[in-house]
Amino acid sequence: MSGAARQLTIVGAGLAGALLGILLRRRGWEVDLYEKRGDPRRLGYAGGRSINLALAERGRHALRAADADDAVMRHAIMMRGRMVHTGAAAPQLQRYGRDDDEVIWSVHRGDLNVVLLDLAQAAGARLHFDAGLDAVNFDSRHAVFRNPGSGATREVHFHALVGADGAGSALRAAMQRVRDLGERVDVLDHGYKELEIPPSADGGFRIEPHALHIWPRGHYMCIALPNDERTFTVTLFLPHRAGTDGGPAFDQIHDVEAAQAFFAREFPDALALMPEFRAHWAANPVGQLATLYLDRWHLDGRAVLLGDAAHAMVPFHGQGMNCAFEDCVVLADQLDAHADTADAFAAFEAQRRPDAAAIQRMALDNYLEMRDRVDDADYLLQRELELALQARHPGRFVPHYAMVTFMRIPYSLAMRRTDLQRGILERATAGHTTLDTLDWPAIDAEVRAQLTPLEDTPA
Ligand SMILES: Cc1cc2nc3c(=O)[nH]c(=O)nc-3n(C[C@H](O)[C@H](O)[C@H](O)COP(=O)(O)OP(=O)(O)OC[C@H]3O[C@@H](n4cnc5c(N)ncnc54)[C@H](O)[C@@H]3O)c2cc1C
C-alpha cells in the first residue's frame, strides 16, 4: 500500500479504539482517534457503566502486543475463581483453572482507558476529544464530528474509518444508510444495576479479594468484582418485568424501600456489606443488555466496525472487551497483510465474524450457568468430571472455561468442542451422584473418539 494510504481514522477512543491506535502506530500507520467524551485524563473517567471488567488471556495477549500489559496489570486484581454465596453454607471457591497460572483479572475500566490513551498518544496517535461522529459522506470521504457540549462541528477528510464507537455506534448507523448491514438486536429481558461494597473500617477488603463473588438465585443473581482501591463493584442482574412465575423483577421494585427489602430477603449477607446501598440504588440507572448481530461489518475499503460496534454481547462470559481486543490484533495483522484496505477489511470480517457469533452464544449460555447452575449438584459433578478428564487426557479434554479464558484458540472452535464435551459429561454422569460409580473405560473411549488433541494458537 502506498505511504499516503496508511492512514486510518478511528471513531471512539474507548477500550478497543485506544488499543487499535497503539497497535497501528507501532506498525507505522497514521492514526487519528475521535472520541465523543472529554479527555478522561483531565476530567476523570465518565464511562457510565460497568466500573470493572474481567481481563483474560485473549485481552492480555493483545495488550502485550501493544506493550501495554505491564502498565495495565499494575491496576489489576487476580481472581482465582468464583466464590459462590448460596446463603445456606459458607461461601465456596470454585477455581477457574488448575492453579494461579489459570486466573482472570479485575481491572477498572477508567484506569484501563487512561493507560491505553497515554500509550496511544506516546506512540504518536492524534487524539481528538469532545468529537462525536455526527455524519459521514462516504462518496467524498468526509466525516463530520460534533462537540456534544458546544454543538460546534468540524469536517475531516478520511482515507478509511474504523468504528470502535461501541454498541450504539454512530458509524454503524451511517454505514447502514448506504449498505444494508443485516442488523438484528436481541435485547435481553434482564437488565442490571451497579452497587458498591466500600473498604472496611481498617481500609481493607470486606470480603475475599481474589475471587469473583456470585450470589446465584435461579432467575437472577448478584456478582461482585474487586477494585484496586479495596472496593467491590456489585452488579445485580434481574428480569426487567415480572413473568408468570411471580419472581422478582425491576418493574416490581418501585423505590429504595422496596429495593432494600428485596436485598434483605434475597441477599442479606451482601446487603450487610453495603452501608451506602440506598444512595447507590437511587443514583444508578438500570442498564440494558443486548446481543447485536450483523451480516456485514465493512463498507468496501471505506469503513469497518469492530468490538461492540460490530458484535455487542451480554456480559456473562466476561469476554466483550477481550474479544474486542482480539479484533484489534487481527485487524492490524490484516491491514499489514493486504495492499488494499478493502481486502484487509474483508479478510478481517471473514476471520472474526464466526468467532464473534460463537462467543455471543456462549455468553448467553453462561448466564444460565452463573445464575442457576453453579450451586446445583449435577453441575458440580459434571465440573468434577471435567477436571478429572482434563487430568486423564491432557491437551485433549480441555474444560470449556479454559478454552475460552486461558487459551486463544478461535472462539468457534472452543464452542464446537464445548458442545461435544458437554454431551460426554451429561451422558457420563446421568443417574450418578459420585465419580466413583462411572464407567471410566467407556468415557475414556468416547473422549478419544470424539476429541482430537488441541493446540493453542501460537504467540
Ligand atoms: C455490565 C457489563 C459488564 C461487562 N463486563 C465485562 C467483563 O468483565 N469482561 C469483558 O471482557 N467485557 C465486559 N463487558 C463488555 C465490555 O464492556 C465491552 O465489550 C467493551 O467495552 C467494548 O469495547 P469497545 O471499545 O468496542 O466499546 P466501548 O468500550 O463502549 O467504547 C466506545 C467508545 O466510543 C465512544 N463513542 C460513542 N459514540 C461515539 C461517537 N458518535 N463518536 C465518537 N466516539 C463515540 C464512547 O464514548 C466510548 O469511549 C461488560 C459490559 C457490561 C455492560
Coordinates of C-alpha atoms and ligand atoms in Angstrom, one line a residue:
M1 CA 0.0 0.0 0.0
S2 CA 1.3 3.5 -0.8
G3 CA 2.6 5.5 2.2
A4 CA -0.2 8.1 1.8
A5 CA -2.9 5.5 2.2
R6 CA -1.6 4.1 5.5
Q7 CA -3.8 6.4 7.4
L8 CA -6.9 5.5 9.5
T9 CA -9.5 7.5 11.3
I10 CA -10.8 5.6 14.4
V11 CA -14.2 6.6 15.7
G12 CA -14.3 6.1 19.5
A13 CA -11.3 6.1 21.8
G14 CA -12.7 3.7 24.4
L15 CA -11.1 0.4 25.0
A16 CA -10.8 -1.0 21.5
G17 CA -10.2 2.3 19.8
A18 CA -7.3 3.3 22.0
L19 CA -5.7 -0.1 21.8
L20 CA -6.0 -0.2 18.0
G21 CA -4.4 3.2 17.9
I22 CA -1.3 1.9 19.7
L23 CA -1.1 -1.2 17.5
L24 CA -1.3 0.7 14.3
R25 CA 1.1 3.4 15.2
R26 CA 3.6 0.8 16.1
R27 CA 3.3 -0.5 12.6
G28 CA 3.8 2.9 11.1
W29 CA 0.2 3.9 10.4
E30 CA -1.0 7.5 10.7
V31 CA -3.8 7.4 13.3
D32 CA -6.5 9.9 14.3
L33 CA -8.7 9.0 17.2
Y34 CA -12.0 10.8 17.6
E35 CA -13.8 10.5 20.9
K36 CA -17.2 11.8 21.8
R37 CA -16.4 12.3 25.5
G38 CA -14.0 14.7 27.1
D39 CA -10.4 13.6 27.9
P40 CA -10.7 11.2 30.9
R41 CA -7.2 12.1 31.9
R42 CA -8.2 15.7 32.6
L43 CA -11.9 15.3 33.6
G44 CA -11.9 11.9 35.3
Y45 CA -13.5 8.9 33.8
A46 CA -17.2 9.4 32.9
G47 CA -17.8 5.9 31.5
G48 CA -21.2 5.5 33.0
R49 CA -21.3 1.7 33.0
S50 CA -19.6 -1.5 34.3
I51 CA -16.9 0.0 36.5
N52 CA -14.7 -3.0 36.4
L53 CA -14.1 -5.7 33.9
A54 CA -12.6 -9.2 33.9
L55 CA -9.5 -9.4 31.8
A56 CA -8.4 -12.8 30.5
E57 CA -5.7 -14.2 28.3
R58 CA -7.1 -13.1 24.9
G59 CA -7.1 -9.5 26.2
R60 CA -3.8 -9.8 27.8
H61 CA -2.2 -11.1 24.7
A62 CA -3.5 -8.1 22.7
L63 CA -2.2 -5.8 25.5
R64 CA 1.2 -7.5 25.3
A65 CA 1.3 -6.9 21.5
A66 CA 0.9 -3.2 22.3
D67 CA 3.4 -3.3 25.2
A68 CA 0.6 -2.2 27.4
D69 CA 0.3 -5.3 29.6
D70 CA 2.7 -4.2 32.4
A71 CA 1.0 -0.8 32.8
V72 CA -2.5 -2.3 32.9
M73 CA -1.5 -5.1 35.3
R74 CA -0.3 -2.6 37.9
H75 CA -4.0 -1.9 38.4
A76 CA -5.3 -5.4 38.2
I77 CA -6.5 -7.8 40.9
M78 CA -6.2 -11.5 40.5
M79 CA -9.5 -13.5 40.6
R80 CA -8.8 -17.3 41.2
G81 CA -12.4 -18.5 40.7
R82 CA -16.0 -18.0 41.7
M83 CA -16.8 -17.6 45.3
V84 CA -20.4 -18.9 45.4
H85 CA -22.7 -17.5 48.2
T86 CA -25.7 -19.7 48.5
G87 CA -26.9 -18.4 51.8
A88 CA -27.0 -21.9 53.4
A89 CA -23.3 -22.8 53.7
A90 CA -20.1 -20.8 54.0
P91 CA -19.1 -19.3 50.6
Q92 CA -17.2 -21.9 48.4
L93 CA -14.4 -21.0 46.0
Q94 CA -14.8 -22.8 42.6
R95 CA -11.4 -22.4 41.0
Y96 CA -11.4 -21.3 37.3
G97 CA -8.3 -23.3 36.5
R98 CA -5.7 -25.7 37.9
D99 CA -3.6 -23.1 39.7
D100 CA -2.7 -19.4 39.9
D101 CA -1.4 -19.5 36.3
E102 CA -5.0 -20.0 35.2
V103 CA -6.8 -17.0 36.7
I104 CA -8.6 -13.8 35.4
W105 CA -8.0 -10.2 36.4
S106 CA -10.3 -7.5 37.6
V107 CA -9.4 -4.1 36.1
H108 CA -11.1 -0.7 36.4
R109 CA -12.5 0.5 33.0
G110 CA -11.3 4.0 33.7
D111 CA -7.8 3.0 34.6
L112 CA -7.5 0.8 31.6
N113 CA -8.8 3.5 29.2
V114 CA -6.4 6.1 30.6
V115 CA -3.4 3.8 30.3
L116 CA -4.3 3.0 26.7
L117 CA -4.9 6.6 25.8
D118 CA -1.5 7.6 27.3
L119 CA 0.2 4.9 25.3
A120 CA -1.6 5.8 22.1
Q121 CA -0.6 9.4 22.4
A122 CA 3.0 8.4 23.3
A123 CA 3.0 6.2 20.2
G124 CA 2.1 9.3 18.1
A125 CA -1.7 8.8 17.6
R126 CA -3.5 12.2 17.3
L127 CA -6.3 12.3 19.9
H128 CA -9.4 14.5 19.4
F129 CA -11.8 14.6 22.4
D130 CA -15.3 16.1 22.5
A131 CA -15.7 15.0 19.0
G132 CA -18.7 12.7 18.4
L133 CA -19.2 11.3 14.9
D134 CA -22.3 13.0 13.5
A135 CA -22.5 12.4 9.8
V136 CA -20.5 10.7 7.0
N137 CA -20.3 11.3 3.3
F138 CA -18.8 8.1 2.1
D139 CA -18.6 9.3 -1.6
S140 CA -16.4 12.2 -0.8
R141 CA -14.8 10.6 2.2
H142 CA -15.7 13.3 4.6
A143 CA -16.9 12.9 8.2
V144 CA -18.5 15.5 10.5
F145 CA -17.7 15.4 14.2
R146 CA -19.7 17.4 16.7
N147 CA -18.7 18.7 20.2
P148 CA -21.6 17.4 22.3
G149 CA -21.2 20.4 24.7
S150 CA -20.9 23.4 22.4
G151 CA -22.5 21.9 19.3
A152 CA -19.6 23.0 17.2
T153 CA -18.8 20.8 14.2
R154 CA -15.7 20.1 12.2
E155 CA -15.4 18.2 8.9
V156 CA -12.5 16.0 8.2
H157 CA -11.3 14.0 5.2
F158 CA -10.6 10.4 5.8
H159 CA -9.0 7.5 3.9
A160 CA -10.9 4.8 5.9
L161 CA -13.0 4.9 9.1
V162 CA -12.8 2.3 11.8
G163 CA -15.9 2.2 14.1
A164 CA -14.8 1.5 17.6
D165 CA -17.7 3.5 19.0
G166 CA -19.4 0.9 21.0
A167 CA -22.8 -0.8 20.9
G168 CA -24.7 2.4 19.9
S169 CA -22.2 3.0 17.1
A170 CA -22.9 6.2 15.0
L171 CA -20.6 4.9 12.3
R172 CA -22.7 1.7 12.0
A173 CA -25.8 3.8 11.6
A174 CA -24.1 5.9 8.9
M175 CA -23.0 2.7 7.0
Q176 CA -26.4 1.2 7.3
R177 CA -27.8 4.2 5.3
V178 CA -25.7 3.2 2.3
R179 CA -25.5 -0.5 2.7
D180 CA -27.8 -3.0 4.4
L181 CA -25.7 -4.5 7.2
G182 CA -28.3 -7.0 8.1
E183 CA -28.6 -5.7 11.7
R184 CA -30.5 -7.6 14.4
V185 CA -30.6 -6.7 18.0
D186 CA -31.8 -9.2 20.7
V187 CA -32.5 -7.3 23.8
L188 CA -32.2 -9.5 26.9
D189 CA -35.2 -9.4 29.1
H190 CA -32.9 -9.0 32.1
G191 CA -31.1 -5.7 33.0
Y192 CA -28.5 -4.8 35.5
K193 CA -27.9 -2.3 38.3
E194 CA -24.5 -1.5 39.8
L195 CA -23.8 -1.0 43.6
E196 CA -20.7 -0.8 45.7
I197 CA -19.1 -2.5 48.7
P198 CA -16.7 0.1 50.2
P199 CA -13.5 -0.8 52.1
S200 CA -13.8 -1.9 55.7
A201 CA -13.1 0.5 58.6
D202 CA -9.4 -0.5 58.6
G203 CA -9.1 0.2 54.9
G204 CA -9.0 -3.4 53.7
F205 CA -11.3 -5.5 51.5
R206 CA -14.6 -6.6 53.2
I207 CA -14.6 -10.0 51.5
E208 CA -12.1 -12.2 49.8
P209 CA -10.5 -10.0 47.2
H210 CA -9.1 -12.7 44.9
A211 CA -12.4 -14.0 43.6
L212 CA -15.4 -13.1 41.5
H213 CA -18.3 -13.4 44.0
I214 CA -21.6 -14.8 42.9
W215 CA -24.9 -14.9 44.7
P216 CA -26.9 -17.3 42.4
R217 CA -30.7 -17.2 42.8
G218 CA -32.1 -19.1 39.9
H219 CA -33.7 -16.5 37.6
Y220 CA -31.4 -13.7 38.8
M221 CA -28.1 -13.1 40.6
C222 CA -25.6 -10.7 42.1
I223 CA -21.9 -10.7 41.3
A224 CA -19.1 -8.6 42.8
L225 CA -15.6 -7.9 41.3
P226 CA -12.8 -6.3 43.4
N227 CA -11.2 -2.9 42.6
D228 CA -7.7 -1.9 43.5
E229 CA -9.0 0.8 45.9
R230 CA -10.3 -2.1 48.0
T231 CA -13.9 -1.7 47.0
F232 CA -16.1 -4.2 45.1
T233 CA -18.4 -3.3 42.2
V234 CA -21.6 -5.3 42.8
T235 CA -23.9 -6.0 39.9
L236 CA -27.5 -7.2 40.2
F237 CA -28.8 -8.9 37.1
L238 CA -32.6 -9.2 37.3
P239 CA -35.6 -9.5 34.8
H240 CA -36.9 -6.1 33.7
R241 CA -40.5 -7.3 34.0
A242 CA -42.2 -9.8 36.3
G243 CA -43.1 -13.0 34.5
T244 CA -45.8 -15.6 35.1
D245 CA -43.6 -17.3 37.8
G246 CA -44.2 -14.3 40.0
G247 CA -40.4 -13.9 40.6
P248 CA -38.8 -10.6 41.4
A249 CA -38.2 -8.0 38.6
F250 CA -37.1 -4.4 38.3
D251 CA -40.6 -3.2 37.5
Q252 CA -41.8 -4.6 40.9
I253 CA -39.1 -2.7 42.8
H254 CA -40.7 0.8 42.8
D255 CA -38.5 2.6 45.2
V256 CA -35.4 2.4 47.5
E257 CA -37.5 0.9 50.3
A258 CA -38.6 -2.0 48.1
A259 CA -35.1 -2.5 46.9
Q260 CA -33.8 -2.7 50.4
A261 CA -36.5 -5.1 51.4
F262 CA -35.7 -7.3 48.3
F263 CA -32.0 -7.4 49.2
A264 CA -32.7 -8.1 52.9
R265 CA -34.8 -11.1 51.8
E266 CA -32.6 -12.4 48.9
F267 CA -29.1 -11.2 49.6
P268 CA -28.9 -10.3 53.3
D269 CA -25.1 -11.0 53.5
A270 CA -24.4 -8.8 50.5
L271 CA -26.7 -6.0 51.8
A272 CA -24.8 -6.0 55.1
L273 CA -21.6 -5.2 53.2
M274 CA -23.2 -2.1 51.5
P275 CA -23.8 0.7 54.0
E276 CA -24.4 3.1 51.1
F277 CA -26.9 0.8 49.4
R278 CA -29.8 3.2 49.4
A279 CA -27.8 6.1 47.8
H280 CA -26.3 3.8 45.1
W281 CA -29.6 2.2 44.3
A282 CA -31.2 5.6 43.8
A283 CA -28.3 7.1 41.8
N284 CA -27.5 4.2 39.4
P285 CA -29.8 3.5 36.5
V286 CA -30.9 0.1 35.3
G287 CA -28.8 -0.9 32.3
Q288 CA -29.9 -2.7 29.2
L289 CA -28.1 -5.8 27.8
A290 CA -28.3 -6.9 24.2
T291 CA -26.7 -9.1 21.6
L292 CA -26.0 -7.3 18.2
Y293 CA -25.8 -9.4 15.1
L294 CA -24.6 -8.0 11.8
D295 CA -24.3 -9.8 8.4
R296 CA -21.7 -7.4 7.2
W297 CA -19.1 -5.4 9.1
H298 CA -17.5 -3.3 6.4
L299 CA -18.2 -1.0 3.5
D300 CA -15.6 -2.0 0.9
G301 CA -12.4 -0.2 1.9
R302 CA -14.0 2.9 3.4
A303 CA -15.3 1.7 6.8
V304 CA -15.2 -1.2 9.1
L305 CA -16.6 -2.0 12.5
L306 CA -15.1 -3.8 15.5
G307 CA -15.6 -4.5 19.2
D308 CA -19.1 -3.7 20.5
A309 CA -19.9 -1.7 17.4
A310 CA -19.8 -4.9 15.4
H311 CA -20.9 -7.6 17.9
A312 CA -22.1 -6.4 21.3
M313 CA -22.8 -9.3 23.6
V314 CA -24.2 -9.9 27.0
P315 CA -21.5 -9.8 29.7
F316 CA -21.8 -13.2 31.2
H317 CA -18.6 -14.7 29.9
G318 CA -16.6 -11.5 30.7
Q319 CA -15.4 -11.6 27.1
G320 CA -16.7 -8.5 25.3
M321 CA -13.6 -6.4 25.9
N322 CA -11.3 -9.4 25.5
C323 CA -13.0 -10.2 22.1
A324 CA -12.7 -6.5 21.1
F325 CA -9.0 -6.5 21.9
E326 CA -8.5 -9.7 19.9
D327 CA -10.3 -7.9 17.0
C328 CA -7.8 -5.1 17.2
V329 CA -4.8 -7.5 16.7
V330 CA -6.5 -9.3 13.8
L331 CA -7.4 -6.1 12.1
A332 CA -3.9 -4.7 12.5
D333 CA -2.5 -8.0 11.1
Q334 CA -4.9 -8.0 8.1
L335 CA -4.1 -4.4 7.3
D336 CA -0.4 -5.3 7.2
A337 CA -1.1 -8.4 5.1
H338 CA -3.1 -6.7 2.4
A339 CA -2.2 -3.9 0.0
D340 CA -5.8 -2.9 -0.4
T341 CA -7.8 -1.7 2.6
A342 CA -11.0 -3.3 1.2
D343 CA -9.2 -6.7 1.1
A344 CA -8.0 -6.2 4.6
F345 CA -11.4 -5.4 5.9
A346 CA -13.0 -8.3 4.1
A347 CA -10.4 -10.7 5.5
F348 CA -10.9 -9.3 9.0
E349 CA -14.6 -9.8 8.8
A350 CA -14.3 -13.3 7.3
Q351 CA -11.9 -14.3 10.1
R352 CA -13.7 -12.7 13.1
R353 CA -17.5 -12.9 12.4
P354 CA -17.8 -16.7 13.1
D355 CA -15.8 -16.2 16.3
A356 CA -17.8 -13.3 17.5
A357 CA -21.0 -15.3 16.9
A358 CA -19.6 -18.2 18.9
I359 CA -18.7 -16.1 21.9
Q360 CA -22.1 -14.3 21.7
R361 CA -23.8 -17.6 22.0
M362 CA -21.5 -18.9 24.8
A363 CA -22.1 -15.6 26.7
L364 CA -25.8 -16.2 26.6
D365 CA -25.4 -19.8 27.7
N366 CA -23.1 -18.7 30.6
Y367 CA -25.9 -16.6 32.2
L368 CA -27.9 -19.7 32.9
E369 CA -24.8 -21.4 34.3
M370 CA -23.9 -18.5 36.6
R371 CA -27.4 -17.7 38.0
D372 CA -28.8 -21.2 38.2
R373 CA -26.3 -24.0 37.9
V374 CA -23.2 -23.1 39.9
D375 CA -24.8 -24.4 43.1
D376 CA -26.5 -27.4 41.5
A377 CA -25.4 -31.0 42.4
D378 CA -25.5 -32.2 38.7
Y379 CA -23.4 -29.3 37.6
L380 CA -20.9 -29.8 40.3
L381 CA -20.5 -33.4 39.5
Q382 CA -20.0 -32.6 35.8
R383 CA -17.4 -30.0 36.7
E384 CA -15.6 -32.6 38.8
L385 CA -15.6 -35.0 35.9
E386 CA -14.4 -32.2 33.6
L387 CA -11.3 -31.7 35.8
A388 CA -10.8 -35.4 36.1
L389 CA -10.9 -35.8 32.3
Q390 CA -8.6 -32.9 31.8
A391 CA -6.0 -34.8 34.0
R392 CA -6.6 -38.1 32.2
H393 CA -6.5 -36.6 28.7
P394 CA -4.2 -33.6 28.9
G395 CA -4.4 -31.4 25.8
R396 CA -7.4 -33.4 24.5
F397 CA -10.1 -32.8 27.0
V398 CA -9.8 -29.1 27.9
P399 CA -12.6 -27.6 30.1
H400 CA -14.9 -25.1 28.4
Y401 CA -13.9 -22.2 30.6
A402 CA -10.2 -22.8 30.0
M403 CA -10.6 -22.9 26.2
V404 CA -12.4 -19.5 26.3
T405 CA -10.5 -17.8 29.1
F406 CA -6.9 -19.2 29.3
M407 CA -6.3 -20.1 25.6
R408 CA -6.5 -18.2 22.3
I409 CA -8.0 -20.9 20.1
P410 CA -10.7 -19.4 17.9
Y411 CA -14.0 -19.0 19.9
S412 CA -15.8 -21.0 17.2
L413 CA -13.5 -24.0 17.8
A414 CA -14.0 -23.6 21.6
M415 CA -17.7 -23.7 21.1
R416 CA -17.7 -26.8 18.9
R417 CA -15.6 -28.7 21.4
T418 CA -17.7 -27.4 24.3
D419 CA -20.8 -28.9 22.7
L420 CA -19.1 -32.3 22.2
Q421 CA -17.7 -32.2 25.7
R422 CA -20.9 -31.2 27.3
G423 CA -22.6 -34.2 25.7
I424 CA -19.9 -36.5 27.1
L425 CA -20.2 -35.0 30.6
E426 CA -24.0 -35.2 30.6
R427 CA -24.2 -38.8 29.3
A428 CA -21.4 -40.0 31.7
T429 CA -22.9 -38.5 34.9
A430 CA -26.6 -39.2 34.2
G431 CA -28.0 -41.1 37.1
H432 CA -24.8 -40.8 39.2
T433 CA -24.0 -38.8 42.3
T434 CA -20.3 -39.5 42.5
L435 CA -17.4 -40.1 40.1
D436 CA -16.7 -43.5 41.8
T437 CA -19.5 -45.3 40.0
L438 CA -18.8 -44.0 36.5
D439 CA -17.9 -46.3 33.6
W440 CA -14.4 -44.9 33.1
P441 CA -13.2 -47.2 30.2
A442 CA -16.3 -46.2 28.2
I443 CA -15.8 -42.5 29.0
D444 CA -12.2 -42.6 28.0
A445 CA -13.0 -44.3 24.8
E446 CA -15.6 -41.6 24.0
V447 CA -13.2 -38.8 24.7
R448 CA -10.6 -40.4 22.4
A449 CA -13.1 -41.0 19.7
Q450 CA -14.7 -37.5 19.7
L451 CA -11.8 -35.1 20.6
T452 CA -8.6 -34.6 18.8
P453 CA -5.6 -33.2 20.7
L454 CA -5.9 -29.4 20.9
E455 CA -3.1 -26.9 20.2
D456 CA -3.2 -23.3 21.4
T457 CA -2.8 -20.5 19.0
P458 CA 0.9 -19.7 19.0
A459 CA 2.2 -16.3 20.1
Ligands
LIG1 C1 -22.3 -4.7 32.8 C2 -21.2 -5.1 31.9 C3 -20.1 -5.8 32.3 C4 -19.1 -6.2 31.5 N1 -18.1 -7.0 31.9 C5 -17.1 -7.3 31.1 C6 -16.0 -8.1 31.5 O1 -15.9 -8.5 32.7 N2 -15.0 -8.5 30.7 C7 -15.1 -8.2 29.3 O2 -14.2 -8.5 28.6 N3 -16.1 -7.4 28.9 C8 -17.1 -7.0 29.7 N4 -18.1 -6.2 29.2 C9 -18.1 -5.8 27.8 C10 -17.2 -4.6 27.5 O3 -17.6 -3.5 28.3 C11 -17.3 -4.2 26.1 O4 -17.3 -5.3 25.3 C12 -16.2 -3.3 25.7 O5 -16.3 -2.1 26.4 C13 -16.2 -3.0 24.2 O6 -15.2 -2.0 23.9 P1 -15.4 -1.0 22.7 O7 -14.1 -0.2 22.7 O8 -15.8 -1.8 21.5 O9 -16.6 -0.1 23.1 P2 -16.7 0.9 24.3 O10 -15.9 0.5 25.5 O11 -18.2 1.1 24.5 O12 -16.1 2.2 23.7 C14 -16.8 3.0 22.8 C15 -16.2 4.4 22.8 O13 -16.7 5.2 21.7 C16 -17.1 6.4 22.2 N5 -18.2 6.9 21.3 C17 -19.5 6.5 21.3 N6 -20.2 7.1 20.3 C18 -19.3 7.9 19.7 C19 -19.4 8.8 18.5 N7 -20.5 9.0 17.9 N8 -18.2 9.4 18.1 C20 -17.0 9.2 18.8 N9 -16.9 8.4 19.9 C21 -18.0 7.8 20.3 C22 -17.6 6.2 23.6 O14 -17.6 7.4 24.3 C23 -16.5 5.2 24.1 O15 -15.4 5.8 24.6 C24 -19.1 -5.8 30.1 C25 -20.2 -5.0 29.6 C26 -21.2 -4.6 30.5 C27 -22.4 -3.8 30.0

